[in-house]
PDB file of C-alpha atoms and ligand atoms in Angstrom:
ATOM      1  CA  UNK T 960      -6.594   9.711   7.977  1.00 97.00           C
ATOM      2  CA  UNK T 961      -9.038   7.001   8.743  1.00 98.00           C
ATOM      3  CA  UNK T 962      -8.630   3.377   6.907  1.00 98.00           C
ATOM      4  CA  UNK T 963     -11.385   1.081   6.489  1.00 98.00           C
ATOM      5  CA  UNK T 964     -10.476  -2.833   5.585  1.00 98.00           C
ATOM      6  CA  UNK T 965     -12.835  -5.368   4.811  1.00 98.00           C
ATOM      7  CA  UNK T 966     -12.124  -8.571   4.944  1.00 98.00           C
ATOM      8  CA  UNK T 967     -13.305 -12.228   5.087  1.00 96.00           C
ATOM      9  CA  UNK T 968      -9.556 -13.003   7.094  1.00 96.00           C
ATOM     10  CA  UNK T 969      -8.776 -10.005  10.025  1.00 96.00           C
ATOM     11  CA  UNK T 970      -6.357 -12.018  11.504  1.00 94.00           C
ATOM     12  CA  UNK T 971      -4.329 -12.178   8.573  1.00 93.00           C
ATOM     13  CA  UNK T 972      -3.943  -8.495   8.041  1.00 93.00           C
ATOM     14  CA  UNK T 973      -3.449  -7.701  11.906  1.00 94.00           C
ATOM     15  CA  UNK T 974       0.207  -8.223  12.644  1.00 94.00           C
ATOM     16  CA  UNK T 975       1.547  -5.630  10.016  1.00 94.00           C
ATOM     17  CA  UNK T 976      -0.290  -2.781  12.218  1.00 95.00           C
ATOM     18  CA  UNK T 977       1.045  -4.035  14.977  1.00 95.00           C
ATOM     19  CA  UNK T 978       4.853  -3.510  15.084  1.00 91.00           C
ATOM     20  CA  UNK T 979       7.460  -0.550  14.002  1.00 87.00           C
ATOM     21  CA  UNK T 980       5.778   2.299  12.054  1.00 92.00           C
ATOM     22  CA  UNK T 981       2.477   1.314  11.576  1.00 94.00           C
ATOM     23  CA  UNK T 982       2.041   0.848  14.919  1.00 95.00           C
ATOM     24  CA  UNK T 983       3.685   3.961  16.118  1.00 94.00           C
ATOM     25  CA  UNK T 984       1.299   5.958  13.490  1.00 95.00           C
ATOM     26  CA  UNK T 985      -1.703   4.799  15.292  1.00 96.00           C
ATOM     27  CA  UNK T 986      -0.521   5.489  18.549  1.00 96.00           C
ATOM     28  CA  UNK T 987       0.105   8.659  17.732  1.00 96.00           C
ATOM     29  CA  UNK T 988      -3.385   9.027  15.868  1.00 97.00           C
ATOM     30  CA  UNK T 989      -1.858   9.873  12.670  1.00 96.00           C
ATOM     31  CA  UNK T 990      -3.894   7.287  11.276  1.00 98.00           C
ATOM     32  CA  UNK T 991      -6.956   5.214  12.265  1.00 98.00           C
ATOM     33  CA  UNK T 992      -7.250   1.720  11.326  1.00 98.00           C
ATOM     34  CA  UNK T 993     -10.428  -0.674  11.277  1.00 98.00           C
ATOM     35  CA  UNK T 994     -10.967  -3.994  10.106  1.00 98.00           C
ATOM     36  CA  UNK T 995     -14.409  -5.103   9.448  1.00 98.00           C
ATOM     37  CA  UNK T 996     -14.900  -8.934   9.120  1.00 98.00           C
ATOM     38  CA  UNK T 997     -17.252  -9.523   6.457  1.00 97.00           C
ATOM     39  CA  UNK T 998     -19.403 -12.321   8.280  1.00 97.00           C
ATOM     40  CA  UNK T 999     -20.382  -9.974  10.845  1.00 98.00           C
ATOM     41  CA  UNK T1000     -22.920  -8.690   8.081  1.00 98.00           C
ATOM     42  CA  UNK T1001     -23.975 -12.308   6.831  1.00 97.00           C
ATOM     43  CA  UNK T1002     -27.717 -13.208   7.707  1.00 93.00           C
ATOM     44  CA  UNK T1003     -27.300 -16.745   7.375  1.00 92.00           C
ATOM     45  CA  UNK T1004     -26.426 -19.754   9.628  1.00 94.00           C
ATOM     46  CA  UNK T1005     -23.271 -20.567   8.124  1.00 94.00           C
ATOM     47  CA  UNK T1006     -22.205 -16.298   7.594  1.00 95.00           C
ATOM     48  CA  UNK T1007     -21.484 -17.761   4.005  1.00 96.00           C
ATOM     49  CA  UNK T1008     -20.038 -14.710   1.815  1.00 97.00           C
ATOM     50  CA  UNK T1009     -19.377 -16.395  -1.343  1.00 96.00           C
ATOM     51  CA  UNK T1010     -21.387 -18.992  -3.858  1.00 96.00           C
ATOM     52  CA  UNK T1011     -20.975 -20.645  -7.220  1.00 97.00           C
ATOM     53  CA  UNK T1012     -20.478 -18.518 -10.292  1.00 96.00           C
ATOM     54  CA  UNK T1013     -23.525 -18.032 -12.458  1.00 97.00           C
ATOM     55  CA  UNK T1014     -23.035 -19.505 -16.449  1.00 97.00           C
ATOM     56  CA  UNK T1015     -20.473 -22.238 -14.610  1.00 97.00           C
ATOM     57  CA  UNK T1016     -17.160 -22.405 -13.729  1.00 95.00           C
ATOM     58  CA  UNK T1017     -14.417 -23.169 -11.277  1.00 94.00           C
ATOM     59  CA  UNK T1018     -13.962 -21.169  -7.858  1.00 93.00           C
ATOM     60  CA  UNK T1019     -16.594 -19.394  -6.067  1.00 96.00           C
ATOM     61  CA  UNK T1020     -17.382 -15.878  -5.788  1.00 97.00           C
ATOM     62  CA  UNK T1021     -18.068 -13.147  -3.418  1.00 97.00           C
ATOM     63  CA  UNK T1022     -21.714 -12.297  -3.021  1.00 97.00           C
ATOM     64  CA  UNK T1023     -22.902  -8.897  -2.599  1.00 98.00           C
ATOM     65  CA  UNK T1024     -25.038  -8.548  -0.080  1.00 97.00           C
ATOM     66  CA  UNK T1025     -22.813  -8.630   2.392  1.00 98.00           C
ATOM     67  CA  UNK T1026     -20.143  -6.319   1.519  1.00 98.00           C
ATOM     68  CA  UNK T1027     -23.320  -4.008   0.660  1.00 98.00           C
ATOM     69  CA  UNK T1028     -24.509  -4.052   4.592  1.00 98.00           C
ATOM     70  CA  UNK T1029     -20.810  -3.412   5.235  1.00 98.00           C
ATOM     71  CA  UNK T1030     -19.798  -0.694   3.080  1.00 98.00           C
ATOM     72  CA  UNK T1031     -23.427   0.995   3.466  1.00 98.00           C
ATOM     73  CA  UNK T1032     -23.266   1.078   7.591  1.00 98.00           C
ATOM     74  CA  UNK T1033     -19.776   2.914   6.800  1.00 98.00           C
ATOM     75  CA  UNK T1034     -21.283   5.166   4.483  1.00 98.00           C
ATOM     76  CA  UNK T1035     -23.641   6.435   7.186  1.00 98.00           C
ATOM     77  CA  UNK T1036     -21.387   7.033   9.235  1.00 98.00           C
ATOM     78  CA  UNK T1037     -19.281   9.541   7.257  1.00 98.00           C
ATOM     79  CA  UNK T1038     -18.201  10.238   3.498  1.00 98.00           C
ATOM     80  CA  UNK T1039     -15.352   8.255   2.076  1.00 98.00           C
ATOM     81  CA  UNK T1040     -13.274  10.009  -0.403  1.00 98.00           C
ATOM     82  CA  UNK T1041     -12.000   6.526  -2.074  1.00 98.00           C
ATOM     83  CA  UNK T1042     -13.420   2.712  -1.735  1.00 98.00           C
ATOM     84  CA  UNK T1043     -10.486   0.865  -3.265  1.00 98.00           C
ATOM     85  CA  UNK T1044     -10.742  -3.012  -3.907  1.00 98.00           C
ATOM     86  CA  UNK T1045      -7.687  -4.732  -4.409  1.00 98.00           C
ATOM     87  CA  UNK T1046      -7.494  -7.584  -7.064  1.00 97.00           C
ATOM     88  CA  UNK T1047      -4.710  -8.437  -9.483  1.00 96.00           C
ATOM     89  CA  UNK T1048      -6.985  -7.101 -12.803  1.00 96.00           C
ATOM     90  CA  UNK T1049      -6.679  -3.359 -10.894  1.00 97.00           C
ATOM     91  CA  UNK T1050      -3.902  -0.766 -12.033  1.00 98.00           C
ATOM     92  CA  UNK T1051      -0.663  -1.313 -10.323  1.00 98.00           C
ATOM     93  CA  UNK T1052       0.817  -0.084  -7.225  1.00 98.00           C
ATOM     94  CA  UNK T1053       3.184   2.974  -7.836  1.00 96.00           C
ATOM     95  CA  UNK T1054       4.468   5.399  -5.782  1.00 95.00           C
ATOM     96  CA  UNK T1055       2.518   8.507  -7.456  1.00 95.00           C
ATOM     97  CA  UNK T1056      -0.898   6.359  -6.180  1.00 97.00           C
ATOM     98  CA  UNK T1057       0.722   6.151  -2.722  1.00 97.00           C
ATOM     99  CA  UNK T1058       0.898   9.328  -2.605  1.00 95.00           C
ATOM    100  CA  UNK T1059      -2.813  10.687  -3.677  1.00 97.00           C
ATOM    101  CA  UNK T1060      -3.698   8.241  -1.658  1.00 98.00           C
ATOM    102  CA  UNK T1061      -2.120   9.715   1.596  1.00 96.00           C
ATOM    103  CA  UNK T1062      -3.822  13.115   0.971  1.00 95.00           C
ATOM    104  CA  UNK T1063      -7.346  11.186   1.718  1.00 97.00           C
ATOM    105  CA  UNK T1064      -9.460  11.909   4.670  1.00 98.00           C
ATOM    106  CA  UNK T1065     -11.321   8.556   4.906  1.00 98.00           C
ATOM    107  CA  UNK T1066     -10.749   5.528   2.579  1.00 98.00           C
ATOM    108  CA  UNK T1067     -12.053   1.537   2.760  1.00 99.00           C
ATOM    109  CA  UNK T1068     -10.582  -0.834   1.220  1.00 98.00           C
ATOM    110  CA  UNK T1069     -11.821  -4.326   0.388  1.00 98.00           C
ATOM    111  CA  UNK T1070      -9.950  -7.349   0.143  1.00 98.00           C
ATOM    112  CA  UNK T1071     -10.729  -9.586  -2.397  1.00 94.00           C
ATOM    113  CA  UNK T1072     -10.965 -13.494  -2.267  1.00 88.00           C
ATOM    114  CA  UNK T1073     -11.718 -16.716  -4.533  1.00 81.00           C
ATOM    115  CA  UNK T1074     -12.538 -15.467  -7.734  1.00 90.00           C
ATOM    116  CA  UNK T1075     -13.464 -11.919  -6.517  1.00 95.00           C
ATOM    117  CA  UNK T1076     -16.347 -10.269  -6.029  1.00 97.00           C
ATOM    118  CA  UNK T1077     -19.233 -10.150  -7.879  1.00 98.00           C
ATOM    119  CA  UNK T1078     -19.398  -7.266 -10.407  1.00 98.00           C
ATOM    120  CA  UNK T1079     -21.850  -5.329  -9.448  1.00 98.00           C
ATOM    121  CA  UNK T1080     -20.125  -4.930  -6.332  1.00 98.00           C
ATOM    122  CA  UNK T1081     -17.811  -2.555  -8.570  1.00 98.00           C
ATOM    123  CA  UNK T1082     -19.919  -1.197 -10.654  1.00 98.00           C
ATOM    124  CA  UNK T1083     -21.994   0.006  -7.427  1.00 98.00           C
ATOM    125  CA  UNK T1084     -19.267   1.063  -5.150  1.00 98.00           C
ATOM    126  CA  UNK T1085     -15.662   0.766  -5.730  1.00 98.00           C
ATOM    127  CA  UNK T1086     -14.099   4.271  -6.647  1.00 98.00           C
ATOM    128  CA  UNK T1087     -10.179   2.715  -7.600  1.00 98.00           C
ATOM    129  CA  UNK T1088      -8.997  -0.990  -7.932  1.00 98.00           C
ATOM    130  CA  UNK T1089      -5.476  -1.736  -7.135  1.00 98.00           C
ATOM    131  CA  UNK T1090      -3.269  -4.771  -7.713  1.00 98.00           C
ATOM    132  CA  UNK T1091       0.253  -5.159  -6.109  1.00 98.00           C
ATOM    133  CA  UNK T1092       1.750  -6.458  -9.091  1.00 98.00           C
ATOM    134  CA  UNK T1093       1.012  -9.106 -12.195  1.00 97.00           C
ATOM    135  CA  UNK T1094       0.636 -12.049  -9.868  1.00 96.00           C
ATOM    136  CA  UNK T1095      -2.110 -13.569  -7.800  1.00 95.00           C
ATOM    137  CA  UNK T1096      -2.197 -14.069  -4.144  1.00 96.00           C
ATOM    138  CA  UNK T1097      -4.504 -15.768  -2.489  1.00 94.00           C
ATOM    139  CA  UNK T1098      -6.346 -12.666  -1.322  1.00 95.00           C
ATOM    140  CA  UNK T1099      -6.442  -9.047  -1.490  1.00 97.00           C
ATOM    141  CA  UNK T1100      -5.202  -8.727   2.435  1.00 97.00           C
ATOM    142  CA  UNK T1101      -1.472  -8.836   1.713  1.00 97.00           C
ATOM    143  CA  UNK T1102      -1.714  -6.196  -1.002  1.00 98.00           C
ATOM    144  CA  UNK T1103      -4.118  -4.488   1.177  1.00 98.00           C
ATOM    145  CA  UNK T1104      -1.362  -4.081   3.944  1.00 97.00           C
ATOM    146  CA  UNK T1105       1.271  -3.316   1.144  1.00 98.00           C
ATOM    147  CA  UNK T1106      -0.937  -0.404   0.302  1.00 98.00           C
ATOM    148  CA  UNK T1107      -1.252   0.555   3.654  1.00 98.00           C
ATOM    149  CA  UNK T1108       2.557   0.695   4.333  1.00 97.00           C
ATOM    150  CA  UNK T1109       3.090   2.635   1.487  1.00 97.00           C
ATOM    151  CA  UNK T1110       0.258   5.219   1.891  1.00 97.00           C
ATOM    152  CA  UNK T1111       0.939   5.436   5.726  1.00 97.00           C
ATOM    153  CA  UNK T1112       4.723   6.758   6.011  1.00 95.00           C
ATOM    154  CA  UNK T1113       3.766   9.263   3.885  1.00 94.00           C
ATOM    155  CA  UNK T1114       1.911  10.942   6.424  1.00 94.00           C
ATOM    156  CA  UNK T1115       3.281  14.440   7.666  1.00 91.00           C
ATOM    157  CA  UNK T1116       4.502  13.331  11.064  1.00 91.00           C
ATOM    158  CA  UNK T1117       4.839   9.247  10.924  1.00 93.00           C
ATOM    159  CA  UNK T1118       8.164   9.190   9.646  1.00 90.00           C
ATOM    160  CA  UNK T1119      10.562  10.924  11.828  1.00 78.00           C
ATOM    161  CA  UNK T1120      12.659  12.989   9.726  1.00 71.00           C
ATOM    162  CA  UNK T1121       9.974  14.400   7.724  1.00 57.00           C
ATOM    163  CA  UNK T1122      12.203  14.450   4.560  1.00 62.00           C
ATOM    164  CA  UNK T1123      13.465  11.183   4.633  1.00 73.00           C
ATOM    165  CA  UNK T1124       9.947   9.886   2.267  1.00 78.00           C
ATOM    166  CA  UNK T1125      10.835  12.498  -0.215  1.00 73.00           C
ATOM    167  CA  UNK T1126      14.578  10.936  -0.681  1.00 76.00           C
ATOM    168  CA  UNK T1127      12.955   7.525  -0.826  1.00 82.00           C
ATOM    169  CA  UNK T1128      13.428   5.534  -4.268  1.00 80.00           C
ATOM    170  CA  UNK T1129      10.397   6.677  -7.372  1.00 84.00           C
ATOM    171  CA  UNK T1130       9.885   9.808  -5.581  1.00 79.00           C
ATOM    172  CA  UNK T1131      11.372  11.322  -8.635  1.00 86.00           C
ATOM    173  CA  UNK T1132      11.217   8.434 -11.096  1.00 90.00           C
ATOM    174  CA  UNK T1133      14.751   7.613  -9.859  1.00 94.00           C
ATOM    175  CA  UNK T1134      15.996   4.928  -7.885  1.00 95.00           C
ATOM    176  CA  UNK T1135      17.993   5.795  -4.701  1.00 94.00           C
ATOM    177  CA  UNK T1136      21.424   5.941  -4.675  1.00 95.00           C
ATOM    178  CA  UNK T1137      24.006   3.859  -2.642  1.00 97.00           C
ATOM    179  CA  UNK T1138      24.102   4.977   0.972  1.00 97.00           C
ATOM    180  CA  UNK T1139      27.033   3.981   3.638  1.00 98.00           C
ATOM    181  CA  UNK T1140      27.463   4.232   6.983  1.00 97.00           C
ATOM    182  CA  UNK T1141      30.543   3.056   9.711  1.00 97.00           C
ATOM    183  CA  UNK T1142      32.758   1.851   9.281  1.00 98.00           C
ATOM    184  CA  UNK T1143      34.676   3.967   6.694  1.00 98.00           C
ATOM    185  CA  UNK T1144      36.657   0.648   5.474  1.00 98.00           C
ATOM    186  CA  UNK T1145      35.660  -2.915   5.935  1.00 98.00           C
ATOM    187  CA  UNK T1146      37.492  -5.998   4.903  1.00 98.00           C
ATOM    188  CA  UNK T1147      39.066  -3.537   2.418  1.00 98.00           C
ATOM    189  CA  UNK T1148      35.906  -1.995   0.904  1.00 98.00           C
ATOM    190  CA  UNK T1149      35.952   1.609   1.111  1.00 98.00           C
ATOM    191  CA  UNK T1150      33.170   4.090   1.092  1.00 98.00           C
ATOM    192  CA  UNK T1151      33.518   6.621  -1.464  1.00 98.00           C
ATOM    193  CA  UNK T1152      35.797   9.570  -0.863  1.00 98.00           C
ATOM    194  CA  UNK T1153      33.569  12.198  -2.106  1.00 98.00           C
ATOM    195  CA  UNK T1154      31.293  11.615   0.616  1.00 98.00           C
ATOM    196  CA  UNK T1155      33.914  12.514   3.485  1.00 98.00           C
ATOM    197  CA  UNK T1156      34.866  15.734   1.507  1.00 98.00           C
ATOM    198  CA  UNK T1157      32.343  18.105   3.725  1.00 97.00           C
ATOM    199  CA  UNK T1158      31.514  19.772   0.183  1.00 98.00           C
ATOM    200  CA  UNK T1159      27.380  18.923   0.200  1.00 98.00           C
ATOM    201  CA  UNK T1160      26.643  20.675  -3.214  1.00 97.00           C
ATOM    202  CA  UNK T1161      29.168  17.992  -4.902  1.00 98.00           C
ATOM    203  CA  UNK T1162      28.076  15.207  -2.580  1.00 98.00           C
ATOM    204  CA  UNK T1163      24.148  15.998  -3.721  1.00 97.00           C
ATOM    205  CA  UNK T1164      25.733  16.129  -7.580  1.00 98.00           C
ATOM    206  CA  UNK T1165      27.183  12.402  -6.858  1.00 98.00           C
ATOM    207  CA  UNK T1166      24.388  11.198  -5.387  1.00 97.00           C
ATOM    208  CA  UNK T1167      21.772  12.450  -8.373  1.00 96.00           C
ATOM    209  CA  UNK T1168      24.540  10.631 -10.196  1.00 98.00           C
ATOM    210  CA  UNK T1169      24.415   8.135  -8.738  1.00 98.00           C
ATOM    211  CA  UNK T1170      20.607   7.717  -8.639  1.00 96.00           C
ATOM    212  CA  UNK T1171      20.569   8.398 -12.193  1.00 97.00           C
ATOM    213  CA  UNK T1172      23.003   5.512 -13.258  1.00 98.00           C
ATOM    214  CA  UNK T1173      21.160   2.763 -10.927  1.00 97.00           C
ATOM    215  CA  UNK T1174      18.172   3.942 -12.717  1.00 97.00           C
ATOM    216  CA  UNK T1175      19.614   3.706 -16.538  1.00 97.00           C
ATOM    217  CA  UNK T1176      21.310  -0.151 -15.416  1.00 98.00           C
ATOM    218  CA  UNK T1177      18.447  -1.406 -13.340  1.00 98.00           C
ATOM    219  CA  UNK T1178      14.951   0.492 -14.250  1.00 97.00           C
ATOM    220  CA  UNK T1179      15.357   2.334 -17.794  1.00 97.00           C
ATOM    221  CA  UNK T1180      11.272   2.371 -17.947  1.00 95.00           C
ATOM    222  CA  UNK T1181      11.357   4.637 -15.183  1.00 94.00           C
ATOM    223  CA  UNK T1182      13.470   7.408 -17.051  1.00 95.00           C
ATOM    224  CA  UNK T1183      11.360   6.966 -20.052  1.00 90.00           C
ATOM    225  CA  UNK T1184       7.700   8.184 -17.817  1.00 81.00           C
TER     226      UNK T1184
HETATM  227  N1  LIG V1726      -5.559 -10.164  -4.844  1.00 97.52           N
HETATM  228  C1  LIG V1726      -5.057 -11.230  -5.494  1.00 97.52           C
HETATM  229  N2  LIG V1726      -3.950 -10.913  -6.169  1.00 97.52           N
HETATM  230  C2  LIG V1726      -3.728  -9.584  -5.956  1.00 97.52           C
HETATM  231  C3  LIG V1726      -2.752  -8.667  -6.406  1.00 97.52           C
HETATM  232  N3  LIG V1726      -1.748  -9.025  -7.208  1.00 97.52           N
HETATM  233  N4  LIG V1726      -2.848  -7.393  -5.983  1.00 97.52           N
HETATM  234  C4  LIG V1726      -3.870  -7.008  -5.175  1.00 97.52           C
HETATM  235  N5  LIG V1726      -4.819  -7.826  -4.735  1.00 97.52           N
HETATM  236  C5  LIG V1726      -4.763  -9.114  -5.112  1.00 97.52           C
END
């Protein structure tokens, strides 16, 4: 898979790629990651990539043009199955998007900023917009590494057990279930019995239990989907 960010702030975005399993994803060439600063493809003196809002109003917005040059120079380069922008009017991030996502060949993804972009920016290019929940950052980047994270491990190969992303929480519309490790009693707290009892069909049972009560307490929207 080959990801394509554009953004006004590279530096921002960076770090995430460059530490744990990000980083081990694109060593291994799992995954392919390129950031494109947007004033690379400005044409004037001050590699401006926003201006005032026609009509009026506060906050400036993100011209076309050069986001155009940008996503056009990718486009000749090869075909892009999805150009996501991220912005907080999008559809939220779920796990079921995380995962169509990961079956992509080549995506870009464009990180909003001030007000946004201008619209004909979506109208002309943008295949899927994508907000990381009903709040506003200050840009798209964050969300744009979110998205990455998510869309990443579930690559055949970056995660090293390769079933561990299929146990993880919303895989299944249910929440994951407790999970314990050494020692077997601390400061009087014990770990369940039923998990010591070598019998895996009734440990799987209690832990779809399990799953399935954290669920009902904590998330019932997710059992109603
Ligand atoms: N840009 C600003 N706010 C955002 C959000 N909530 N999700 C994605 N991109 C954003």
């Amino acid at each position: 898979m080959r990801i394509d960010i554009i953004t006004v702030l590279p530096e921002l975005l960076k770090s995430p790629f460059e530490a744990s399993i990000l980083k081990r994803a694109i060593e291994a060439n799992l995954v392919e990651v390129h950031f494109h600063n947007l004033r690379d493809y400005t044409t004037d003196n001050y590699k401006s990539v926003d201006d005032t809002q026609f009509g009026g109003g506060a906050g400036m917005v993100m011209t076309i043009e050069p986001i155009d040059k940008c996503i056009t120079q990718l486009q000749s380069q090869r075909h892009y199955d999805e150009i996501i922008y991220m912005t907080p009017d999008g559809e939220t991030l779920k796990q079921g998007i995380a995962n169509q996502i990961s079956l992509k060949e080549n995506i870009i993804i464009l990180c909003g900023h001030y007000k946004g972009v201008d619209q004909r920016v979506r109208d002309m290019f943008i295949t899927r917009e994508i907000s990381i929940g009903d709040y506003v950052l200050s840009g798209g980047e964050l969300g744009a590494a979110v998205l990455c994270d998510a869309v990443i491990r579930l690559i055949p190969g970056v995660l090293g057990n390769e079933t561990s992303a299929l146990t993880d929480s919303f895989q299944d519309n249910l929440l994951a279930p407790p999970i314990y490790t050494k020692p077997r009693e601390y400061k009087g707290m014990k770990v369940p019995e039923i998990l010591f009892s070598g019998n895996f069909p009734e440990i799987e049972k209690w832990r779809e239990e399990q799953a399935y009560l954290r669920t009902k307490e904590r998330r019932p929207d997710l059992l109603d989907e």
